[in-house]
PDB file of C-alpha atoms in Angstrom:
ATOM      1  CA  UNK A 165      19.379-150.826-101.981  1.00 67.00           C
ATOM      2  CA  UNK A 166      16.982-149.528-104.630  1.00 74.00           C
ATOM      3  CA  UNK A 167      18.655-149.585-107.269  1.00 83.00           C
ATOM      4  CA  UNK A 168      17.410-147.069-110.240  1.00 87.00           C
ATOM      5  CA  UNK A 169      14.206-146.491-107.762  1.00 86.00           C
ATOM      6  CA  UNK A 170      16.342-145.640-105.174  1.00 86.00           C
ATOM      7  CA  UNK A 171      18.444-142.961-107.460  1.00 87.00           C
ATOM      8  CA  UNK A 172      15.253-141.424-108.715  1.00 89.00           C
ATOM      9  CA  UNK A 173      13.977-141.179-105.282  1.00 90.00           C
ATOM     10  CA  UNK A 174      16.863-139.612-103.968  1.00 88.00           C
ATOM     11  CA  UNK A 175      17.058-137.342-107.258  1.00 87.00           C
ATOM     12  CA  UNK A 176      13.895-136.560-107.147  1.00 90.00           C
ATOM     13  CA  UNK A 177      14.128-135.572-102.966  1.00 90.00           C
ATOM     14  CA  UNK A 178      17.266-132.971-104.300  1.00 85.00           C
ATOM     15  CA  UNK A 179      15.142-131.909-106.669  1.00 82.00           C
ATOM     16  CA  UNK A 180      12.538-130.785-104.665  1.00 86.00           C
ATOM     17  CA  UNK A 181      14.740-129.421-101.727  1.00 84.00           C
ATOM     18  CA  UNK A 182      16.411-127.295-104.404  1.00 78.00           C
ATOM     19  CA  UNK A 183      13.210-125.926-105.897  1.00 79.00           C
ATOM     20  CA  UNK A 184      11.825-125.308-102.359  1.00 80.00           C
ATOM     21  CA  UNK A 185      15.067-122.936-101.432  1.00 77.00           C
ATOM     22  CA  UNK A 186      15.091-121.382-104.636  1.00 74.00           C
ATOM     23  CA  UNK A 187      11.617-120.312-104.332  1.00 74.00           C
ATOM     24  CA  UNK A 188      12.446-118.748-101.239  1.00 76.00           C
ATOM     25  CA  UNK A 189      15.483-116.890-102.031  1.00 75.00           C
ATOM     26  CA  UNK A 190      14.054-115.292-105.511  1.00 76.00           C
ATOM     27  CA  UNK A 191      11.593-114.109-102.637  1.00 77.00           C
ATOM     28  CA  UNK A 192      13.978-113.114-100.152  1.00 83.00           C
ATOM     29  CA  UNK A 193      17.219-112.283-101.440  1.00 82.00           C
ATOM     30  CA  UNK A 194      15.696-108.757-104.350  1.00 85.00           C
ATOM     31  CA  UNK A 195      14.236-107.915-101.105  1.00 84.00           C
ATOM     32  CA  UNK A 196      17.495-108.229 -99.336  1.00 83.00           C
ATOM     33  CA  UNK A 197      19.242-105.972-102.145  1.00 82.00           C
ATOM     34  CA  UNK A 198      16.098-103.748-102.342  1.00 84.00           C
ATOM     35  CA  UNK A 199      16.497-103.044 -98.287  1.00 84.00           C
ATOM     36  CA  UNK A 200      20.507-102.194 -98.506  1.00 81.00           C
ATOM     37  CA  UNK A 201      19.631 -99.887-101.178  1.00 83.00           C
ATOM     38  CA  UNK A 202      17.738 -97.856 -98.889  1.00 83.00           C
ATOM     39  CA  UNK A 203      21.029 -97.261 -97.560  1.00 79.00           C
ATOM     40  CA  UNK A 204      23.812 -96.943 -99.452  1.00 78.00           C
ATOM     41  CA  UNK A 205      24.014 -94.819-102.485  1.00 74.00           C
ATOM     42  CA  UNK A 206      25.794 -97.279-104.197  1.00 73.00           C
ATOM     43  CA  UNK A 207      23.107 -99.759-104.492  1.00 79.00           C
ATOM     44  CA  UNK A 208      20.453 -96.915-105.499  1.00 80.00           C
ATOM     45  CA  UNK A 209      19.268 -98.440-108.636  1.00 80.00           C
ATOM     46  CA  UNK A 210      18.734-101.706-106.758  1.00 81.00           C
ATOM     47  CA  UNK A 211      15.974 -99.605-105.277  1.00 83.00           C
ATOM     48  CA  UNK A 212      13.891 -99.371-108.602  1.00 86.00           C
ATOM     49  CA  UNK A 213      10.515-100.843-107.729  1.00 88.00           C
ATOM     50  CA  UNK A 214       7.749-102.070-110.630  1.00 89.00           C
ATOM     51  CA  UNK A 215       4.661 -99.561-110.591  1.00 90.00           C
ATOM     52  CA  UNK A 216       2.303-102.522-111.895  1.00 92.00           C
ATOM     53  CA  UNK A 217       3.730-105.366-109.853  1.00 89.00           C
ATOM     54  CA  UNK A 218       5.752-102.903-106.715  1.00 86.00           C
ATOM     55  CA  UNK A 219       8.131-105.445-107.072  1.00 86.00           C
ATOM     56  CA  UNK A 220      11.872-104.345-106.806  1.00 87.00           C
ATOM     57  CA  UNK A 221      12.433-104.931-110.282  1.00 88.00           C
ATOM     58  CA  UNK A 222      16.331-104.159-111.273  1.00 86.00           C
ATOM     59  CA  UNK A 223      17.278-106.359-108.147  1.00 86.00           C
ATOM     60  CA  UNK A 224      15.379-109.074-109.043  1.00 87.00           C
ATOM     61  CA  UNK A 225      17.175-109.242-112.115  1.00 86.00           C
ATOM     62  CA  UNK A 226      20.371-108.609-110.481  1.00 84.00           C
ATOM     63  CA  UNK A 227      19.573-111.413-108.706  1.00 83.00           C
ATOM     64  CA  UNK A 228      18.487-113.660-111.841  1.00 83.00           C
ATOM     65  CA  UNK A 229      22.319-113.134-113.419  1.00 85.00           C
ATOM     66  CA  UNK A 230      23.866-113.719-109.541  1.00 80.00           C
ATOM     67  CA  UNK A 231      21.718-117.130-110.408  1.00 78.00           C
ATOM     68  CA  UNK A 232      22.497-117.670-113.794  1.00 80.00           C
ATOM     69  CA  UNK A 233      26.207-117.260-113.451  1.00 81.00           C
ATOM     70  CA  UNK A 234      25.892-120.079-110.586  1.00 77.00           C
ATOM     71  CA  UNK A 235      24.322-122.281-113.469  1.00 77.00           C
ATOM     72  CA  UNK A 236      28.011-122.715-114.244  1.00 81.00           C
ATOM     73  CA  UNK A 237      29.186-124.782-111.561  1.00 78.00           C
ATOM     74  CA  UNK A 238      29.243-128.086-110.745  1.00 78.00           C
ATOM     75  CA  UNK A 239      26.482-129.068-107.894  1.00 75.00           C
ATOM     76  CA  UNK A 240      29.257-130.099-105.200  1.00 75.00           C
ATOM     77  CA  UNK A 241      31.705-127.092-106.249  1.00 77.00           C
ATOM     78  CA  UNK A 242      27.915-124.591-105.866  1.00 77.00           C
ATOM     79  CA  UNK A 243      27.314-126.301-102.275  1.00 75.00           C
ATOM     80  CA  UNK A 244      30.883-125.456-100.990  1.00 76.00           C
ATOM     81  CA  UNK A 245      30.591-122.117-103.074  1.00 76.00           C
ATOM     82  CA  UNK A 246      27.131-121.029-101.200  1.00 75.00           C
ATOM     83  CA  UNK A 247      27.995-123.142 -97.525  1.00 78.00           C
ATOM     84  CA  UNK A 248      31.248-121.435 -97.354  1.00 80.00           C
ATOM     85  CA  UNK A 249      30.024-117.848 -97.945  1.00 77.00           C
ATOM     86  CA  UNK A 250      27.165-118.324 -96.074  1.00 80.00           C
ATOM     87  CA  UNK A 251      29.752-119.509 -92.752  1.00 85.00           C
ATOM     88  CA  UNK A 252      31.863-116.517 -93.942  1.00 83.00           C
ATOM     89  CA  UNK A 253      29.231-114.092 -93.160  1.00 82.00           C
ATOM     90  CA  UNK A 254      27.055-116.326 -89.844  1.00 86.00           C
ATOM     91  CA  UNK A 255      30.713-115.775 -88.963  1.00 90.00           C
ATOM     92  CA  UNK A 256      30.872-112.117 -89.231  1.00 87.00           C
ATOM     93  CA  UNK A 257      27.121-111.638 -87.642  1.00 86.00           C
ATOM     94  CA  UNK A 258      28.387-113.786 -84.284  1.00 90.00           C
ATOM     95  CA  UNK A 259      31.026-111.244 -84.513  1.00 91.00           C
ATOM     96  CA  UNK A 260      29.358-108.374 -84.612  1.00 88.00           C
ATOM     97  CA  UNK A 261      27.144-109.038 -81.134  1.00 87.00           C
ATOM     98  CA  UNK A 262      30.736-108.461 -79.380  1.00 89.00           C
ATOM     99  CA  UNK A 263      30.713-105.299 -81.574  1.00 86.00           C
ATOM    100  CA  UNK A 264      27.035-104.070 -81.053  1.00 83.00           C
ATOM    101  CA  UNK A 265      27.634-105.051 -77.011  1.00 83.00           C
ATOM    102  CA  UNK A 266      30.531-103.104 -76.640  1.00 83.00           C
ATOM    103  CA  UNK A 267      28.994 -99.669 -78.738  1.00 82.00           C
ATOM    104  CA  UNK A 268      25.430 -99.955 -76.833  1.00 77.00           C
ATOM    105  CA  UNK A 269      25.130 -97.392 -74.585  1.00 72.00           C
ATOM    106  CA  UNK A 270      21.907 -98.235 -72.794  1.00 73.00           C
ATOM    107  CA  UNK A 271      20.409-101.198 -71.435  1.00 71.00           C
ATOM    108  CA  UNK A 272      17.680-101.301 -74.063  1.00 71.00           C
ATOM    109  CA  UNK A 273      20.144-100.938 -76.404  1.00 66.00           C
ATOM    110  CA  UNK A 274      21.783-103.746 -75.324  1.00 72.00           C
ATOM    111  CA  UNK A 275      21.753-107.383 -77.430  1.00 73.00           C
ATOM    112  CA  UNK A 276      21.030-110.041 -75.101  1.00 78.00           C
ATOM    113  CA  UNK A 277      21.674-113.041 -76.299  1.00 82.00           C
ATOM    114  CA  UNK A 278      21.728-116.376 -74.005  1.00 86.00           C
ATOM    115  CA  UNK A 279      24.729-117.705 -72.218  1.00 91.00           C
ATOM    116  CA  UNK A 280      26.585-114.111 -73.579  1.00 87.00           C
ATOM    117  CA  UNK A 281      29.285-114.449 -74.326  1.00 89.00           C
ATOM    118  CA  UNK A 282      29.860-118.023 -74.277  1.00 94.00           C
ATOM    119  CA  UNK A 283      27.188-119.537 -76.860  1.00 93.00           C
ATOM    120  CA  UNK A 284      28.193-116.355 -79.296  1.00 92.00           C
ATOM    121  CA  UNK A 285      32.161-118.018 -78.949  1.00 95.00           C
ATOM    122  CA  UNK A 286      31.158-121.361 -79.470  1.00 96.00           C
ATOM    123  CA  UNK A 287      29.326-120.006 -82.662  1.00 93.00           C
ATOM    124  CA  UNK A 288      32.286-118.428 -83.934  1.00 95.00           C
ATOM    125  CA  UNK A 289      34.007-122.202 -83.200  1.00 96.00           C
ATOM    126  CA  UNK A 290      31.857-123.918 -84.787  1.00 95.00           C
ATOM    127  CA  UNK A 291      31.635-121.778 -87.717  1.00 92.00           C
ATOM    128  CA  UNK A 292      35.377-121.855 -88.320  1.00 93.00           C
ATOM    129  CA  UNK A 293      35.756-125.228 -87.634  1.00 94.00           C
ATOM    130  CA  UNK A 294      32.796-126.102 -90.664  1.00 90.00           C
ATOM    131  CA  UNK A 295      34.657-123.516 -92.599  1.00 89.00           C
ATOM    132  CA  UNK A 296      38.404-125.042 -92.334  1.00 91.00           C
ATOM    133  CA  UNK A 297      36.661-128.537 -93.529  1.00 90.00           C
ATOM    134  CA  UNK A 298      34.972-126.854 -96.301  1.00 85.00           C
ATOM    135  CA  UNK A 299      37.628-125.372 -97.738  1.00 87.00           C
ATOM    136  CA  UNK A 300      39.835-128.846 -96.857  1.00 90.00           C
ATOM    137  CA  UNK A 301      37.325-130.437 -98.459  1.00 86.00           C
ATOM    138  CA  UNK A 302      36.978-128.268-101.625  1.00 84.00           C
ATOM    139  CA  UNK A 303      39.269-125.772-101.441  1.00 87.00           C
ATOM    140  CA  UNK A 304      38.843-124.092-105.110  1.00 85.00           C
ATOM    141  CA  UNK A 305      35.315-122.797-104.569  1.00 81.00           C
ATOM    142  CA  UNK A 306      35.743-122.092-100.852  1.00 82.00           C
ATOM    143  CA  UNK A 307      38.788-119.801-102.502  1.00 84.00           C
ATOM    144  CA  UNK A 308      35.972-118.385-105.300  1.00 82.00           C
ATOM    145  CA  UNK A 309      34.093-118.027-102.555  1.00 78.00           C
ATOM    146  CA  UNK A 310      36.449-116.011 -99.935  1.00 81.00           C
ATOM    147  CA  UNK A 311      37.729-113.736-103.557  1.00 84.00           C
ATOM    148  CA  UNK A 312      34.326-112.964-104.131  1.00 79.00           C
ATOM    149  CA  UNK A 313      33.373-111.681-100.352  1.00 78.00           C
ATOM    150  CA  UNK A 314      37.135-109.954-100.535  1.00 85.00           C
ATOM    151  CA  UNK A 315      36.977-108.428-103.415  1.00 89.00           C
ATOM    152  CA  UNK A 316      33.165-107.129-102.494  1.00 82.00           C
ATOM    153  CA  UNK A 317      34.349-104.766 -99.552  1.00 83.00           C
ATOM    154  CA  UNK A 318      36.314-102.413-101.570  1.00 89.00           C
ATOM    155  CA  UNK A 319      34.396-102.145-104.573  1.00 84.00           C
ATOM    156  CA  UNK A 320      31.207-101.304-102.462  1.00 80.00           C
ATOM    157  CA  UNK A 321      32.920 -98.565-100.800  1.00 83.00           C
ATOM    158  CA  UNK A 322      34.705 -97.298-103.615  1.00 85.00           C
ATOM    159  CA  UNK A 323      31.143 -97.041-105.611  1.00 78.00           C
ATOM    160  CA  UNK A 324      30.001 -95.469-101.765  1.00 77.00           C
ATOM    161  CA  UNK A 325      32.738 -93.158-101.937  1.00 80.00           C
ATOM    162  CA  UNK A 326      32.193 -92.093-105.519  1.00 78.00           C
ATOM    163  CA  UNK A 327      28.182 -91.607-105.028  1.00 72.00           C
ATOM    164  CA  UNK A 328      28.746 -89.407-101.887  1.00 71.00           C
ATOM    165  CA  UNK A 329      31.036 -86.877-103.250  1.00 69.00           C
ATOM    166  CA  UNK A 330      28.654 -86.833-106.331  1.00 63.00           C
ATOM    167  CA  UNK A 331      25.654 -85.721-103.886  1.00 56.00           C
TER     168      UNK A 331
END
């Protein structure tokens, strides 16, 4: 309707919606690496933190090549990239209540979560049903995508498996 204002309005609106979420995940997401390394020897250096700054320095720049790599790729093929790993894993966490549910062996130990265990089903509907037109959609970076988680599970616990015995 707008014509050229219209585009740069619009542009300008993705622009800023972009800048907003990046600013939050280079907040979020070092931290996010900097937590796991608490945990797992593999991810040890991740746990480096800046004595000027206390800033978790080596995985904020493991974060800065994650991001530069994603430079690479077209802005529809990066959507479909980050939505369909993102549903991969909301997947996995609606999962995982059935999981923690079943293990808990105290009340308080218990997840309650609303309408159990319908809503947590209709989750895990939902979620497939966005992922199967995702990948319909634009299947080559939902299959990046779904590599990249695959391929993720054994090298972590191969690196876990080599750190342990090394302790």
């Amino acid at each position: 309707i707008l014509n050229r204002a219209g585009q740069f309005l619009v542009m300008s609106t993705i622009a800023l919606g972009i800048f907003g979420a990046l600013n939050a995940t280079i907040l979020a997401f070092p931290r996010v690496y900097y937590a796991m390394s608490q945990q797992e020897p593999a991810l040890a250096k991740l746990a480096r933190v800046s004595e000027k700054t206390k800033t978790p320095v080596v995985a904020v720049v493991v974060s800065s090549v994650m991001a530069s790599i994603l430079v690479f790729f077209a802005i529809s093929d990066l959507i479909s990239l980050v939505a369909f790993g993102g549903l991969v894993f909301n997947t996995l966490i609606f999962i995982s209540l059935f999981k923690f549910r079943k293990e808990s062996t105290t009340e308080e130990g218990v997840y309650h979560v609303p309408f159990y265990p319908y809503l947590p089903l209709l989750s895990i509907g939902v979620t497939l049903f966005l992922l199967l037109a995702i990948f319909i959609q634009n299947p080559v970076p939902s299959l990046i995508g779904t590599g990249v988680v695959i391929i993720s599970f054994p090298i972590f616990y191969i690196l876990n498996k080599i750190l342990k015995s090394d302790a």
